[in-house]
Amino acid sequence: MAPAKRINLLFGGLVALLGAFPLVYSLVYLERAPVIQSPATTSLPPGHPNLPENHPPLDYARELAALEERSRAEPQNPDYRTRIGNVYYDMGEYEKAIEAYEQSLALRPQSPSVETDLATCYHLLGQHDRALEILDKVLQYRPHFAQALFNKGIVLHSGRNDLKGAIAAWEELLRTNPNLPQRADIEQRIEQLKASQR
């Protein structure tokens, strides 16, 4: 065999061996690697979707500290208060989320997304009348706001057991938002509620 061919053959074998090394190493490493359990999943509210098994832990404390610092630097910026409320909401700390959302709304009134999230917190705390009051207020100035209409149906259904009211809210949602991506799901919910009344 010519020396050039021998060098090419040796070089090709070396490349193949080195190319396989990361695969073999990762298979051995992953087999021995401990499964990371996210401590955040144990503090999530009931019904909150769990993180994937190997998801890195969420650091709510670090995120809150950074947002609080930004909020102090820009006290007139409602977005930081909203984001703080969102973090507390994700943690299941609904009272603290309410406080942050209300601070945001004091800086920027009539923010339908923030008010809808605020209403959701009240609903999750069992204060359904307050949740409906806020949602109705949103729907006065934004009558076709999809999330408020959807959440109103949820509060009426699960908080008040008002099936007719929930159906009416969701039918209004479909009427005023014909291209809603969740249309099929909402139609199914409506049919289930109607069937339960027969």
Coordinates of C-alpha atoms in Angstrom, one line a residue:
M1 CA 0.0 0.0 0.0
A2 CA 1.3 3.4 -0.9
P3 CA 2.4 5.7 2.0
A4 CA -0.1 8.4 1.0
K5 CA -3.0 5.9 1.0
R6 CA -1.9 4.5 4.4
I7 CA -1.8 8.0 5.9
N8 CA -5.3 8.7 4.5
L9 CA -6.6 5.4 5.9
L10 CA -5.0 6.1 9.3
F11 CA -6.3 9.7 9.3
G12 CA -9.8 8.5 8.4
G13 CA -9.8 5.9 11.2
L14 CA -8.6 8.5 13.7
V15 CA -11.3 10.9 12.6
A16 CA -14.0 8.2 12.9
L17 CA -12.7 7.3 16.4
L18 CA -12.6 10.9 17.6
G19 CA -16.1 11.5 16.1
A20 CA -17.5 8.6 18.1
F21 CA -15.9 9.7 21.4
P22 CA -18.4 12.4 22.2
L23 CA -21.3 10.0 21.6
V24 CA -19.8 7.2 23.8
Y25 CA -18.9 9.7 26.5
S26 CA -22.3 11.3 26.5
L27 CA -24.1 7.9 26.7
V28 CA -21.9 6.8 29.7
Y29 CA -22.3 10.2 31.4
L30 CA -26.1 10.4 30.9
E31 CA -26.5 6.9 32.2
R32 CA -24.8 7.9 35.5
A33 CA -26.1 11.5 35.7
P34 CA -28.5 12.1 38.6
V35 CA -32.0 13.1 37.7
I36 CA -32.5 16.8 38.5
Q37 CA -35.7 17.4 40.3
S38 CA -36.9 21.0 40.0
P39 CA -37.7 22.4 43.5
A40 CA -40.0 24.9 41.7
T41 CA -42.4 22.2 40.8
T42 CA -43.1 21.5 44.5
S43 CA -44.2 25.0 45.1
L44 CA -46.4 25.5 42.1
P45 CA -50.1 26.0 42.6
P46 CA -52.4 23.0 42.1
G47 CA -53.2 22.4 38.4
H48 CA -50.1 24.3 37.3
P49 CA -48.3 22.4 34.5
N50 CA -45.1 20.7 35.8
L51 CA -41.8 21.5 34.3
P52 CA -40.1 18.7 32.2
E53 CA -38.2 16.3 34.4
N54 CA -34.7 17.6 33.4
H55 CA -35.7 21.3 33.3
P56 CA -33.2 23.4 35.3
P57 CA -34.7 24.8 38.5
L58 CA -36.4 28.2 38.2
D59 CA -34.9 30.9 40.3
Y60 CA -37.8 33.0 41.2
A61 CA -35.9 34.8 44.0
R62 CA -33.2 36.0 41.5
E63 CA -35.8 37.1 39.0
L64 CA -37.8 39.0 41.6
A65 CA -34.7 40.7 42.9
A66 CA -33.7 41.9 39.4
L67 CA -37.2 43.1 38.7
E68 CA -37.5 45.0 42.0
E69 CA -34.1 46.6 41.3
R70 CA -35.3 47.7 37.8
S71 CA -38.6 48.9 39.3
R72 CA -36.8 51.1 41.8
A73 CA -34.6 52.5 39.1
E74 CA -37.7 53.3 36.9
P75 CA -40.5 53.7 39.5
Q76 CA -42.9 55.2 36.8
N77 CA -42.6 52.1 34.5
P78 CA -45.6 49.8 35.1
D79 CA -44.1 47.0 33.1
Y80 CA -41.8 45.9 35.9
R81 CA -44.6 45.8 38.4
T82 CA -46.6 43.7 35.9
R83 CA -43.7 41.3 35.5
I84 CA -43.3 41.1 39.3
G85 CA -47.0 40.2 39.5
N86 CA -46.5 37.5 36.8
V87 CA -43.6 35.9 38.7
Y88 CA -45.7 35.8 41.9
Y89 CA -48.6 34.4 39.9
D90 CA -46.4 31.6 38.6
M91 CA -45.3 30.9 42.2
G92 CA -48.9 30.6 43.3
E93 CA -48.5 33.7 45.6
Y94 CA -51.7 35.3 44.4
E95 CA -52.0 37.9 47.2
K96 CA -48.5 39.3 46.2
A97 CA -49.4 39.1 42.6
I98 CA -52.5 41.2 43.3
E99 CA -50.5 43.8 45.0
A100 CA -48.0 44.1 42.1
Y101 CA -50.8 44.2 39.5
E102 CA -52.6 46.9 41.4
Q103 CA -49.4 48.9 41.6
S104 CA -49.0 48.5 37.8
L105 CA -52.6 49.6 37.2
A106 CA -52.0 52.7 39.4
L107 CA -49.3 53.7 37.0
R108 CA -51.2 52.7 33.8
P109 CA -55.0 52.3 34.3
Q110 CA -57.1 50.4 31.9
S111 CA -54.6 47.8 30.9
P112 CA -56.9 44.9 29.9
S113 CA -54.2 42.1 30.2
V114 CA -53.1 43.2 33.6
E115 CA -56.7 43.6 34.9
T116 CA -57.6 40.2 33.5
D117 CA -54.6 38.6 35.3
L118 CA -55.7 40.5 38.5
A119 CA -59.2 39.0 38.1
T120 CA -57.7 35.6 37.7
C121 CA -55.8 35.9 41.0
Y122 CA -59.0 36.9 42.8
H123 CA -60.8 33.9 41.2
L124 CA -58.0 31.5 42.3
L125 CA -58.3 32.9 45.9
G126 CA -62.1 32.1 45.8
Q127 CA -63.1 35.8 45.5
H128 CA -65.3 35.2 42.4
D129 CA -67.5 38.3 42.8
R130 CA -64.4 40.5 42.8
A131 CA -63.0 38.7 39.8
L132 CA -66.3 39.2 37.8
E133 CA -66.4 42.8 38.8
I134 CA -62.9 43.4 37.3
L135 CA -63.7 41.4 34.2
D136 CA -66.9 43.3 33.6
K137 CA -65.0 46.5 34.0
V138 CA -62.5 45.4 31.3
L139 CA -65.3 44.4 29.0
Q140 CA -66.9 47.8 29.4
Y141 CA -63.9 49.5 27.7
R142 CA -62.8 46.5 25.6
P143 CA -66.0 44.6 24.9
H144 CA -64.3 42.0 22.6
F145 CA -61.2 41.3 24.7
A146 CA -60.8 37.6 24.2
Q147 CA -59.0 36.7 27.4
A148 CA -61.5 38.6 29.6
L149 CA -64.4 36.9 27.9
F150 CA -62.8 33.5 28.2
N151 CA -61.9 34.0 31.9
K152 CA -65.4 35.4 32.6
G153 CA -66.8 32.1 31.4
I154 CA -64.3 30.2 33.6
V155 CA -65.3 32.2 36.7
L156 CA -69.0 31.8 36.0
H157 CA -68.7 28.1 35.4
S158 CA -66.2 27.0 38.1
G159 CA -66.6 29.8 40.6
R160 CA -70.4 30.5 40.5
N161 CA -71.7 27.3 38.9
D162 CA -73.6 29.6 36.5
L163 CA -73.6 27.4 33.4
K164 CA -75.9 29.7 31.4
G165 CA -73.7 32.7 32.1
A166 CA -70.6 30.7 31.1
I167 CA -72.2 29.6 27.9
A168 CA -73.2 33.2 27.1
A169 CA -69.7 34.5 27.8
W170 CA -68.1 31.9 25.6
E171 CA -70.6 32.4 22.8
E172 CA -69.9 36.1 22.9
L173 CA -66.2 35.3 22.7
L174 CA -66.7 33.2 19.6
R175 CA -69.0 35.8 18.0
T176 CA -66.7 38.7 18.5
N177 CA -63.4 36.8 17.8
P178 CA -64.2 34.5 14.8
N179 CA -60.6 33.6 14.1
L180 CA -59.8 32.6 17.7
P181 CA -57.1 29.8 17.6
Q182 CA -58.9 28.0 20.5
R183 CA -62.2 28.1 18.8
A184 CA -62.7 24.3 18.6
D185 CA -61.9 23.9 22.3
I186 CA -64.3 26.6 23.3
E187 CA -67.1 25.1 21.1
Q188 CA -66.5 21.8 22.8
R189 CA -66.7 23.4 26.3
I190 CA -70.0 25.0 25.3
E191 CA -71.4 21.8 24.0
Q192 CA -70.4 20.0 27.2
L193 CA -72.1 22.6 29.3
K194 CA -75.3 22.5 27.2
A195 CA -75.3 18.7 27.4
S196 CA -75.0 18.8 31.1
Q197 CA -78.2 21.0 31.3
R198 CA -80.4 18.5 29.4

